[in-house]
DNA sequence: ATACCCGTTGCGCGT
DNA sequence: GACGCGCAACGGGTA
């Protein structure tokens, strides 16, 4: 297949756009509603006062039909519905979004498209700067309404602000619905009564206890109106692209297949499997700190994070399904270690990301301790490129790129190693790497956890340092995890699998792995760096108090 | 004001 | 697959 260049691709899309959307359609339009205003209430709001009109539902996250308040709102308003996804050039860039992350998102889009087609509709996919794309679409389709889900990260909030401005000018009324979090974040902010948000889990739990449980999921939307014929039959404008068709990704070949496929149907299936595991006992015994970082088939946690991140799975649905299972048992684990507890961690970090300025960086972030990290490019590269000489670290960084998902404790070990444990490099750098490669890469959660691990916020006991040797050895004495991701070490004897530099040359030759040639020597001495860095931490904490 | 409690997930050693 | 201690002493919340 011929791969179009970025320019060609844009041209094709614009061409298709003009051909498919002749302004001859004669649909009702609420011309009286000139002022665009945001309605931030949840779904039960009365739409009876609004005349039906052509409506765009702009999908960004929430790539699902179930429990989707934004879609429900759009369907209520629509005389004609345009399900739209915009491929924003800001994101569509292999330096920002890695192969697996982008692949996963495209699979979610394809699944959504597939579901929409059952209603004679489909996902309209357009490449371009969102504000301009939306303006074009609204003009061409003579839209009265635009519906999208509330987003909380900085880029999205700025983008959405610009969109609202532009739509106001066009007289298109916008509806912004909460849906990505358990609770509407603005409702939580209001409940703070001007107090700063909780920074500890125990305080957060008290805070939401007084609010009560999150809303129950709403009915899956089933009355999606058909898409107008010209658009439905057009191939060029609408097709969810293959990853090879995207400029910049065409030459990247998938290293190994990632075991996780995107999409709402896979998400629901995966959730069901988790709920049914050991007839629910797996759920009620779940205790996060006791799950194993090295189990791969199946992993010891749900791996619902990439689905939740894309909104292929609703957190409220997951919450209430967990609640249902828990209610049928008398003995169960509790937050923060339980699975519901994990959803509370997410909510907690979302609220912080929403309210704390510059949450994703050190500068200007009132929660983040300023630690004098020192950037060493060769060390950073060794970490990122799985060349540290510590097999567990390198195996983990290989898994990050191949699968786009790591167990929580594996994230701990590599994050600790990069920052306070060994390399003394800023968590901001590590966060960027994670953001790029993780299929569940999430602005708030990623930043919060990096601050946690680096003792920059929330957690301060800096003498608790993960050993890249002792920690994984507890779970995996034979190093099977390492052997799986680092084939070069596959035949290393158990005795040396975590510390191959200790293998005598004779052994190295026998197993065809010469240190410094086939596999790197360790870039630092962990014991030495740990001692030195704890001393640095003592300095930092003394100077501050 | 001050002391004390306790926090999802450390290590290495001793018992 | 248990637990207690030193490590050297964080910090928000509560009494
Ligand atoms: C340095 C670092 C970076 C991280 N970056 C991300 C990220 O970009 N995106 C992300 O989703 N998670 C991130 N996490 C949190 C956590 O590691 C993952 O959410 C979890 O491993 C996902 O696997 P799971 O779905 O099997 O989790 P489960 O244990 O099955 O938990 C269920 C859900 O709860 C939520 N959750 C679980 N753990 C956390 C947590 N610690 N904080 C907030 N929410 C949580 C997730 O949505 C997850 O899908 C990071 C952790 C660390 C230490």
Coordinates of C-alpha atoms (C1' of nucleotides) and ligand atoms in Angstrom, one line a residue:
Chain A
X1 CA 0.0 0.0 0.0
X2 CA 1.3 3.5 -0.8
X3 CA 1.9 5.5 2.3
X4 CA 0.8 9.1 1.9
X5 CA 3.0 11.9 3.3
X6 CA 1.7 14.1 6.0
X7 CA 0.8 16.8 3.5
X8 CA -0.8 14.3 1.1
X9 CA -2.8 12.8 3.9
X10 CA -4.1 16.2 5.1
X11 CA -4.9 17.1 1.5
X12 CA -6.8 13.9 1.0
X13 CA -8.8 14.5 4.1
X14 CA -9.6 18.1 3.2
X15 CA -10.6 17.0 -0.3
X16 CA -12.9 14.3 1.1
X17 CA -14.2 16.8 3.5
X18 CA -15.3 19.3 0.8
X19 CA -16.7 16.6 -1.4
X20 CA -18.7 14.8 1.2
X21 CA -20.1 17.7 3.0
X22 CA -22.0 19.9 0.6
X23 CA -23.8 22.5 2.5
X24 CA -27.1 21.5 1.0
X25 CA -28.4 19.7 4.0
X26 CA -31.4 21.2 5.5
X27 CA -31.5 20.4 9.1
X28 CA -33.0 22.4 12.0
X29 CA -30.7 24.7 13.8
X30 CA -31.1 26.5 17.0
X31 CA -30.2 29.9 15.7
X32 CA -31.6 31.6 18.7
X33 CA -29.0 30.1 21.0
X34 CA -26.1 32.3 20.1
X35 CA -24.3 32.5 23.4
X36 CA -22.1 29.5 24.0
X37 CA -22.0 28.5 27.6
X38 CA -20.7 25.5 29.4
X39 CA -23.0 23.3 31.3
X40 CA -20.9 21.3 33.8
X41 CA -23.7 19.4 35.4
X42 CA -23.9 15.6 35.2
X43 CA -26.3 13.9 32.7
X44 CA -29.6 14.1 34.4
X45 CA -30.0 17.7 33.2
X46 CA -33.1 18.5 31.3
X47 CA -32.5 18.9 27.6
X48 CA -36.1 19.5 26.8
X49 CA -35.6 23.2 26.6
X50 CA -33.1 22.8 23.8
X51 CA -34.3 22.5 20.2
X52 CA -32.8 19.5 18.5
X53 CA -30.0 20.3 16.1
X54 CA -27.0 18.9 14.3
X55 CA -24.6 17.8 17.0
X56 CA -20.9 16.9 17.1
X57 CA -19.8 14.5 19.8
X58 CA -16.1 14.9 20.1
X59 CA -14.4 11.8 21.3
X60 CA -11.0 12.2 23.0
X61 CA -11.1 9.9 25.9
X62 CA -14.3 7.9 26.8
X63 CA -13.8 5.7 23.7
X64 CA -16.9 3.7 24.6
X65 CA -20.7 3.5 24.4
X66 CA -21.3 2.2 27.9
X67 CA -21.7 4.7 30.8
X68 CA -20.9 7.7 28.5
X69 CA -22.7 10.8 29.7
X70 CA -21.2 12.9 26.9
X71 CA -22.6 10.6 24.2
X72 CA -25.9 10.4 26.0
X73 CA -26.2 14.2 26.1
X74 CA -25.2 14.4 22.4
X75 CA -27.9 11.9 21.4
X76 CA -30.5 13.8 23.4
X77 CA -29.6 17.0 21.5
X78 CA -29.0 15.6 18.1
X79 CA -31.2 15.9 15.1
X80 CA -28.2 14.6 13.3
X81 CA -25.1 13.2 15.1
X82 CA -21.5 13.5 14.0
X83 CA -19.2 11.3 16.0
X84 CA -15.8 12.9 15.6
X85 CA -12.2 12.1 16.6
X86 CA -9.4 14.6 15.9
X87 CA -5.9 13.3 15.4
X88 CA -4.1 16.3 17.0
X89 CA -0.6 16.8 15.4
X90 CA 0.6 17.9 18.9
X91 CA 0.3 14.3 20.0
X92 CA 0.7 12.4 16.8
X93 CA 4.5 12.4 16.9
X94 CA 6.6 9.3 17.6
X95 CA 8.8 11.4 19.9
X96 CA 5.8 12.0 22.1
X97 CA 3.7 9.0 21.7
X98 CA 5.4 5.6 21.3
X99 CA 4.4 2.9 19.0
X100 CA 2.5 0.7 21.5
X101 CA 0.7 3.6 23.1
X102 CA -0.5 4.9 19.7
X103 CA -1.4 1.4 18.5
X104 CA -3.5 0.8 21.6
X105 CA -5.4 4.1 21.1
X106 CA -6.1 3.3 17.5
X107 CA -7.5 -0.1 18.5
X108 CA -9.8 1.6 20.9
X109 CA -10.9 4.0 18.1
X110 CA -11.5 1.0 15.7
X111 CA -13.6 -0.8 18.2
X112 CA -15.7 2.3 18.8
X113 CA -16.0 2.8 15.1
X114 CA -17.2 -0.8 14.8
X115 CA -19.8 -0.3 17.5
X116 CA -21.1 2.9 15.9
X117 CA -21.4 1.1 12.5
X118 CA -24.1 -1.1 14.1
X119 CA -26.2 2.1 14.2
X120 CA -25.4 3.1 10.6
X121 CA -23.0 5.6 12.0
X122 CA -19.2 5.7 12.3
X123 CA -16.2 7.5 13.8
X124 CA -15.2 10.4 11.7
X125 CA -11.4 10.7 12.0
X126 CA -9.8 14.0 11.0
X127 CA -6.2 15.1 11.3
X128 CA -5.5 18.6 12.3
X129 CA -5.4 21.3 15.0
X130 CA -8.5 20.7 17.0
X131 CA -9.8 24.3 17.2
X132 CA -9.6 24.7 13.4
X133 CA -11.0 21.2 12.7
X134 CA -14.0 21.9 14.9
X135 CA -14.6 25.2 13.3
X136 CA -14.6 23.7 9.9
X137 CA -16.8 20.9 10.9
X138 CA -19.3 23.1 12.6
X139 CA -19.5 25.4 9.6
X140 CA -19.7 22.6 7.1
X141 CA -22.3 20.6 9.0
X142 CA -24.1 23.7 10.3
X143 CA -23.9 22.4 13.8
X144 CA -25.8 23.8 16.8
X145 CA -24.2 21.8 19.5
X146 CA -20.8 20.4 20.5
X147 CA -20.4 17.9 23.2
X148 CA -17.2 16.7 24.8
X149 CA -16.0 15.2 28.1
X150 CA -14.3 17.2 30.7
X151 CA -10.5 16.7 30.7
X152 CA -8.1 17.7 33.5
X153 CA -4.5 17.8 32.1
X154 CA -3.0 21.2 31.3
X155 CA -2.8 20.8 27.5
X156 CA -6.4 19.6 27.3
X157 CA -7.7 22.3 29.5
X158 CA -6.0 25.0 27.5
X159 CA -7.1 23.4 24.2
X160 CA -10.7 23.1 25.5
X161 CA -10.7 26.7 26.6
X162 CA -9.7 27.8 23.1
X163 CA -12.4 25.6 21.6
X164 CA -15.1 27.1 23.9
X165 CA -14.0 30.6 22.9
X166 CA -14.1 29.8 19.2
X167 CA -17.5 28.0 19.5
X168 CA -18.9 31.0 21.3
X169 CA -17.9 33.1 18.3
X170 CA -19.6 30.7 16.0
X171 CA -22.8 30.5 18.0
X172 CA -22.3 26.8 18.7
X173 CA -23.5 25.8 22.1
X174 CA -21.1 23.5 24.0
X175 CA -21.8 20.9 26.6
X176 CA -18.9 19.7 28.8
X177 CA -19.8 16.5 30.7
X178 CA -17.9 14.8 33.5
X179 CA -17.1 11.2 32.8
X180 CA -13.5 10.2 33.1
X181 CA -13.3 10.2 36.9
X182 CA -15.5 8.6 39.7
X183 CA -16.7 12.0 40.7
X184 CA -17.0 15.3 38.8
X185 CA -13.8 17.0 39.7
X186 CA -15.5 20.4 39.9
X187 CA -17.9 19.0 42.4
X188 CA -15.0 17.8 44.5
X189 CA -13.3 21.2 44.2
X190 CA -16.6 22.8 45.4
X191 CA -16.8 20.4 48.3
X192 CA -13.3 21.5 49.4
X193 CA -14.9 24.7 50.5
X194 CA -11.8 26.7 49.7
X195 CA -9.5 24.3 51.5
X196 CA -6.6 22.8 49.8
X197 CA -7.1 19.3 48.5
X198 CA -5.9 16.4 50.7
X199 CA -2.3 15.3 50.0
X200 CA -2.5 12.0 51.9
X201 CA -4.6 9.0 51.2
X202 CA -6.1 8.8 54.7
X203 CA -7.4 12.4 54.4
X204 CA -8.7 11.8 50.9
X205 CA -10.6 8.8 52.1
X206 CA -12.2 10.8 54.8
X207 CA -13.0 13.5 52.3
X208 CA -14.9 11.3 50.0
X209 CA -16.6 9.3 52.8
X210 CA -18.4 12.5 53.6
X211 CA -19.4 12.9 49.9
X212 CA -20.7 9.4 49.5
X213 CA -20.3 6.8 46.8
X214 CA -19.7 7.9 43.1
X215 CA -22.7 7.9 40.7
X216 CA -23.8 4.6 39.3
X217 CA -23.0 4.0 35.6
X218 CA -25.7 5.2 33.2
X219 CA -27.4 2.9 30.6
X220 CA -25.4 2.1 27.5
X221 CA -26.5 4.5 24.7
X222 CA -28.5 2.6 22.2
X223 CA -30.4 5.3 20.2
X224 CA -27.5 6.6 18.1
X225 CA -28.9 8.3 15.0
X226 CA -27.6 7.2 11.6
X227 CA -24.9 9.3 9.9
X228 CA -25.9 11.1 6.8
X229 CA -25.3 8.9 3.7
X230 CA -22.5 10.9 2.0
X231 CA -20.4 10.6 5.1
X232 CA -21.2 7.0 5.9
X233 CA -20.2 5.9 2.4
X234 CA -17.0 8.0 2.2
X235 CA -13.9 6.0 2.7
X236 CA -11.4 8.8 3.0
X237 CA -12.7 11.0 5.7
X238 CA -13.7 8.6 8.2
X239 CA -11.5 5.6 8.3
X240 CA -9.6 4.9 11.5
X241 CA -6.1 4.8 10.1
X242 CA -3.7 1.9 10.4
X243 CA -0.6 2.9 12.3
X244 CA 1.6 2.5 9.3
X245 CA -0.4 5.2 7.5
X246 CA 0.5 7.8 10.1
X247 CA 3.5 9.9 9.1
X248 CA 6.4 9.2 11.4
X249 CA 5.2 5.7 12.4
X250 CA 5.5 4.1 9.1
X251 CA 9.0 2.9 9.6
X252 CA 8.7 1.7 13.1
X253 CA 8.1 -2.1 13.2
X254 CA 6.5 -3.6 16.3
X255 CA 9.3 -5.1 18.3
X256 CA 7.2 -8.0 19.7
X257 CA 3.5 -8.2 19.9
X258 CA 2.1 -6.5 23.0
X259 CA -0.3 -8.9 24.8
X260 CA -2.9 -6.1 25.3
X261 CA -5.3 -5.2 22.6
X262 CA -7.3 -2.0 22.8
X263 CA -11.0 -1.4 22.6
X264 CA -14.2 -1.3 24.7
X265 CA -15.1 -4.9 24.0
X266 CA -11.7 -6.1 25.2
X267 CA -12.0 -3.8 28.2
X268 CA -15.3 -5.3 29.3
X269 CA -14.0 -8.8 28.7
X270 CA -10.9 -8.2 30.7
X271 CA -12.9 -6.6 33.6
X272 CA -15.3 -9.6 33.6
X273 CA -12.3 -12.0 33.7
X274 CA -10.9 -10.2 36.7
X275 CA -14.3 -10.1 38.5
X276 CA -14.8 -13.9 37.9
X277 CA -11.3 -14.9 38.9
X278 CA -11.6 -17.5 41.7
X279 CA -15.3 -16.7 41.9
X280 CA -14.6 -13.2 43.2
X281 CA -12.1 -14.3 45.8
X282 CA -9.3 -12.8 43.8
X283 CA -11.0 -9.4 44.0
X284 CA -11.7 -9.5 47.8
X285 CA -8.2 -10.8 48.6
X286 CA -6.5 -8.2 46.4
X287 CA -3.8 -6.4 48.3
X288 CA -1.7 -4.2 46.0
X289 CA 1.6 -4.3 48.0
X290 CA 1.6 -8.1 47.9
X291 CA 1.1 -8.5 44.2
X292 CA 4.1 -9.8 42.3
X293 CA 6.0 -7.6 39.9
X294 CA 7.4 -10.5 37.8
X295 CA 4.3 -12.5 37.0
X296 CA 3.5 -12.0 33.3
X297 CA 1.0 -14.7 32.4
X298 CA -1.3 -13.5 33.8
X299 CA 0.0 -10.4 35.5
X300 CA -0.8 -10.1 39.2
X301 CA -3.0 -7.0 38.8
X302 CA -5.9 -6.3 36.4
X303 CA -4.1 -4.5 33.5
X304 CA -7.2 -2.4 33.1
X305 CA -5.1 0.8 33.3
X306 CA -4.7 1.3 29.5
X307 CA -8.5 0.8 29.0
X308 CA -9.3 3.2 31.8
X309 CA -6.8 5.7 30.5
X310 CA -8.5 5.8 27.0
X311 CA -11.9 5.6 28.6
X312 CA -12.6 2.2 26.9
X313 CA -13.7 1.2 30.4
X314 CA -15.7 3.5 32.7
X315 CA -14.2 3.8 36.2
X316 CA -17.7 4.1 37.7
X317 CA -18.7 0.8 36.0
X318 CA -15.6 -0.9 37.4
X319 CA -16.2 0.6 40.8
X320 CA -19.8 -0.6 41.1
X321 CA -18.9 -4.0 39.7
X322 CA -16.1 -4.3 42.3
X323 CA -18.6 -3.2 45.0
X324 CA -21.1 -5.8 43.9
X325 CA -18.4 -8.6 44.3
X326 CA -17.2 -7.2 47.6
X327 CA -20.8 -7.0 49.0
X328 CA -21.2 -10.8 48.6
X329 CA -18.2 -11.4 50.9
X330 CA -17.8 -10.6 54.5
X331 CA -14.0 -10.7 54.6
X332 CA -12.3 -8.4 52.1
X333 CA -9.3 -6.1 51.8
X334 CA -9.9 -2.4 52.2
X335 CA -8.6 0.8 50.7
X336 CA -5.9 1.8 50.1
X337 CA -4.7 -1.7 49.3
X338 CA -7.9 -3.1 47.7
X339 CA -8.9 -2.7 44.1
X340 CA -11.4 -0.1 45.0
X341 CA -8.5 1.5 46.8
X342 CA -6.6 1.6 43.5
X343 CA -9.4 3.6 41.9
X344 CA -9.3 6.0 44.9
X345 CA -5.6 6.5 44.3
X346 CA -6.4 7.5 40.7
X347 CA -9.2 9.8 41.9
X348 CA -6.9 11.3 44.5
X349 CA -4.1 12.1 42.0
X350 CA -6.7 13.4 39.5
X351 CA -8.0 15.9 42.0
X352 CA -4.4 17.0 42.8
X353 CA -3.5 17.3 39.1
X354 CA -6.7 19.4 38.7
X355 CA -6.0 21.8 41.5
X356 CA -2.2 22.0 42.1
X357 CA -0.5 24.4 39.7
X358 CA 2.3 23.0 37.6
X359 CA 1.6 19.5 38.9
X360 CA 3.7 17.8 36.3
X361 CA 6.9 19.7 37.0
X362 CA 9.2 20.8 39.8
X363 CA 9.2 24.6 39.2
X364 CA 6.1 26.4 40.5
X365 CA 4.7 23.2 42.0
X366 CA 3.9 23.9 45.6
X367 CA 3.7 20.2 46.5
X368 CA 7.0 19.2 45.0
X369 CA 10.2 19.4 47.0
X370 CA 13.1 20.9 45.1
X371 CA 15.9 18.4 45.1
X372 CA 19.1 19.3 43.2
X373 CA 19.0 16.5 40.7
X374 CA 21.9 16.4 38.2
X375 CA 21.4 15.4 34.7
X376 CA 23.9 13.0 33.2
X377 CA 22.9 12.2 29.7
X378 CA 24.9 9.0 29.4
X379 CA 23.3 7.6 32.5
X380 CA 19.9 8.7 31.5
X381 CA 20.3 7.1 28.1
X382 CA 21.6 3.9 29.6
X383 CA 18.5 3.8 31.8
X384 CA 16.1 4.6 28.9
X385 CA 17.7 2.2 26.5
X386 CA 17.9 -0.7 28.9
X387 CA 21.7 -0.6 29.1
X388 CA 22.4 0.0 32.8
X389 CA 24.1 -3.4 33.3
X390 CA 21.5 -4.2 36.0
X391 CA 19.5 -7.0 34.4
X392 CA 16.3 -6.4 36.3
X393 CA 16.3 -2.7 35.4
X394 CA 17.1 -3.4 31.7
X395 CA 14.5 -6.2 31.5
X396 CA 11.9 -3.7 32.9
X397 CA 12.9 -1.0 30.5
X398 CA 12.6 -3.5 27.7
X399 CA 9.2 -4.6 28.8
X400 CA 8.2 -0.9 28.9
X401 CA 9.0 -0.5 25.3
X402 CA 7.8 -3.9 24.1
X403 CA 4.5 -4.1 26.1
X404 CA 3.9 -0.5 27.1
X405 CA 2.9 -1.8 30.6
X406 CA 4.8 -2.6 33.8
X407 CA 3.6 -3.8 37.1
X408 CA 3.4 -1.1 39.7
X409 CA 6.3 -2.4 41.7
X410 CA 8.5 -2.7 38.6
X411 CA 7.7 1.0 38.0
X412 CA 8.8 1.6 41.6
X413 CA 12.2 -0.1 41.1
X414 CA 13.1 1.7 37.8
X415 CA 11.8 5.0 39.1
X416 CA 13.8 4.7 42.3
X417 CA 16.9 3.7 40.3
X418 CA 16.7 6.7 38.0
X419 CA 16.1 9.2 40.8
X420 CA 17.0 9.0 44.5
X421 CA 18.2 5.4 44.5
X422 CA 21.1 5.4 42.0
X423 CA 21.4 7.9 39.1
X424 CA 20.2 11.1 40.9
X425 CA 18.4 12.3 37.7
X426 CA 15.2 14.4 37.9
X427 CA 11.9 12.5 38.0
X428 CA 10.7 14.9 35.3
X429 CA 12.9 13.0 32.8
X430 CA 11.7 9.7 33.9
X431 CA 8.1 10.9 33.7
X432 CA 8.6 11.9 30.1
X433 CA 9.9 8.5 29.2
X434 CA 7.0 6.8 30.9
X435 CA 4.5 9.2 29.3
X436 CA 5.8 8.3 25.9
X437 CA 6.0 4.5 26.2
X438 CA 3.2 3.5 28.6
X439 CA 0.0 2.5 27.0
X440 CA -1.6 3.7 30.2
X441 CA 0.4 6.9 30.3
X442 CA -1.7 9.4 32.3
X443 CA -0.8 13.0 33.0
X444 CA -1.9 13.2 36.7
X445 CA -1.1 9.6 37.8
X446 CA 2.3 9.5 36.2
X447 CA 3.5 12.8 37.7
X448 CA 2.1 12.0 41.1
X449 CA 3.8 8.6 41.2
X450 CA 7.1 9.9 40.0
X451 CA 7.0 12.5 42.8
X452 CA 6.2 9.8 45.2
X453 CA 9.0 7.5 44.2
X454 CA 11.6 10.3 44.1
X455 CA 10.6 11.5 47.6
X456 CA 9.6 14.8 46.0
X457 CA 6.0 14.7 47.4
X458 CA 3.7 12.5 49.5
X459 CA 6.4 10.1 50.5
X460 CA 9.6 11.1 52.4
X461 CA 11.3 8.0 53.9
X462 CA 14.2 8.2 51.6
X463 CA 16.2 5.5 53.3
X464 CA 13.8 3.0 51.9
X465 CA 15.7 2.3 48.7
X466 CA 14.8 -0.5 46.3
X467 CA 17.7 -2.8 45.3
X468 CA 17.7 -3.8 41.7
X469 CA 19.0 -7.1 42.9
X470 CA 17.5 -8.1 46.2
X471 CA 14.0 -6.8 45.5
X472 CA 13.1 -8.8 42.4
X473 CA 15.1 -11.8 43.7
X474 CA 12.5 -12.2 46.4
X475 CA 9.8 -12.9 43.8
X476 CA 11.9 -14.6 41.1
X477 CA 15.0 -16.3 42.4
X478 CA 15.7 -17.9 39.0
X479 CA 15.4 -14.6 37.1
X480 CA 12.8 -16.0 34.7
X481 CA 11.5 -12.4 34.1
X482 CA 14.9 -11.3 33.1
X483 CA 15.4 -14.3 30.8
X484 CA 12.1 -13.5 29.1
X485 CA 12.9 -9.9 28.2
X486 CA 16.7 -10.1 27.9
X487 CA 17.5 -13.1 25.7
X488 CA 21.2 -12.4 25.8
X489 CA 21.2 -13.5 29.5
X490 CA 18.9 -16.4 28.9
X491 CA 21.6 -19.0 29.7
X492 CA 23.2 -17.2 32.6
X493 CA 23.3 -19.4 35.7
X494 CA 20.8 -18.5 38.5
X495 CA 23.7 -17.6 40.7
X496 CA 24.7 -14.7 38.4
X497 CA 21.4 -13.7 36.7
X498 CA 20.9 -10.6 38.8
X499 CA 24.7 -9.8 38.9
X500 CA 26.2 -11.1 35.7
X501 CA 29.4 -9.1 36.1
X502 CA 30.2 -11.5 39.0
X503 CA 30.2 -14.5 36.6
X504 CA 33.8 -15.8 36.0
X505 CA 35.0 -15.3 32.4
X506 CA 34.8 -19.1 31.9
X507 CA 31.0 -19.0 32.7
X508 CA 30.5 -15.9 30.5
X509 CA 32.1 -17.8 27.6
X510 CA 30.1 -20.9 28.2
X511 CA 26.8 -19.0 28.1
X512 CA 27.9 -16.8 25.2
X513 CA 27.5 -13.6 27.1
X514 CA 30.7 -11.6 27.6
X515 CA 30.2 -8.7 30.0
X516 CA 31.1 -5.4 28.4
X517 CA 30.6 -6.8 25.0
X518 CA 27.4 -8.8 24.8
X519 CA 25.8 -7.2 27.9
X520 CA 27.0 -4.0 29.6
X521 CA 28.9 -3.8 32.8
X522 CA 26.9 -2.0 35.5
X523 CA 27.1 1.8 35.0
X524 CA 27.1 2.4 38.8
X525 CA 27.7 0.5 42.0
X526 CA 24.3 0.3 43.6
X527 CA 25.5 0.0 47.2
X528 CA 27.8 3.0 46.8
X529 CA 25.2 5.2 45.0
X530 CA 22.6 4.3 47.6
X531 CA 24.8 5.4 50.5
X532 CA 25.9 8.6 48.7
X533 CA 22.3 9.5 47.7
X534 CA 20.9 8.9 51.2
X535 CA 23.5 11.4 52.4
X536 CA 22.4 13.9 49.8
X537 CA 18.8 13.4 50.8
X538 CA 19.7 14.0 54.5
X539 CA 21.3 17.3 53.3
X540 CA 18.2 18.3 51.3
X541 CA 15.8 17.6 54.1
X542 CA 18.0 19.3 56.7
X543 CA 18.3 22.5 54.7
X544 CA 14.6 22.7 54.1
X545 CA 13.4 22.3 57.7
Chain B
dA1 C1' 2.8 24.5 71.6
dT2 C1' 4.4 19.8 71.6
dA3 C1' 4.3 15.0 71.5
dC4 C1' 2.8 11.2 69.3
dC5 C1' 0.8 8.3 65.5
dC6 C1' 1.1 6.3 61.4
dG7 C1' 1.8 6.0 56.5
dT8 C1' -0.5 0.8 49.9
dT9 C1' 4.7 -1.6 48.5
dG10 C1' 13.2 -1.3 51.7
dC11 C1' 17.3 -3.8 53.1
dG12 C1' 20.0 -6.7 55.7
dC13 C1' 20.6 -8.9 59.5
dG14 C1' 19.2 -11.5 63.5
dT15 C1' 15.9 -14.6 65.6
Chain C
dG1 C1' 6.2 -15.4 52.3
dA2 C1' 7.1 -14.9 59.8
dC3 C1' 8.7 -10.5 62.6
dG4 C1' 11.7 -7.1 64.9
dC5 C1' 15.3 -4.0 64.8
dG6 C1' 18.6 -0.3 63.1
dC7 C1' 19.1 2.6 59.5
dA8 C1' 18.4 8.1 60.9
dA9 C1' 14.6 10.5 61.9
dC10 C1' 9.7 12.8 57.2
dG11 C1' 5.4 15.4 58.0
dG12 C1' 0.1 15.9 58.1
dG13 C1' -3.2 15.2 61.3
dT14 C1' -4.8 14.7 65.8
dA15 C1' -4.8 14.7 71.0
Ligands
LIG1 C1 6.6 5.9 38.5 C2 5.2 5.4 38.3 C3 4.5 5.9 37.2 C4 3.2 5.6 37.0 N1 2.5 6.0 35.8 C5 1.2 5.7 35.6 C6 0.5 6.1 34.5 O1 1.1 6.9 33.7 N2 -0.8 5.8 34.3 C7 -1.4 4.9 35.2 O2 -2.5 4.6 35.0 N3 -0.8 4.5 36.3 C8 0.5 4.8 36.5 N4 1.2 4.4 37.7 C9 0.4 3.7 38.7 C10 0.3 2.2 38.6 O3 1.6 1.6 38.5 C11 -0.6 1.7 37.5 O4 -1.8 2.3 37.5 C12 -0.8 0.2 37.6 O5 0.4 -0.5 37.6 C13 -1.7 -0.3 36.4 O6 -1.9 -1.6 36.4 P1 -3.3 -2.3 36.7 O7 -4.3 -1.7 35.9 O8 -3.1 -3.8 36.6 O9 -3.5 -1.8 38.2 P2 -4.5 -2.4 39.3 O10 -3.7 -2.7 40.5 O11 -5.3 -3.5 38.7 O12 -5.4 -1.1 39.6 C14 -6.7 -0.8 39.0 C15 -6.7 0.6 38.5 O13 -6.4 1.5 39.6 C16 -5.7 2.6 39.1 N5 -4.4 2.6 39.8 C17 -3.7 1.6 40.2 N6 -2.6 2.0 40.9 C18 -2.6 3.3 40.9 C19 -1.7 4.3 41.4 N7 -0.6 4.0 42.1 N8 -2.0 5.6 41.2 C20 -3.1 5.9 40.5 N9 -4.0 5.0 40.0 C21 -3.7 3.8 40.2 C22 -5.4 2.4 37.6 O14 -6.4 3.0 36.9 C23 -5.6 0.9 37.5 O15 -5.9 0.4 36.2 C24 2.5 4.7 37.9 C25 3.2 4.2 39.0 C26 4.5 4.6 39.2 C27 5.3 4.0 40.3

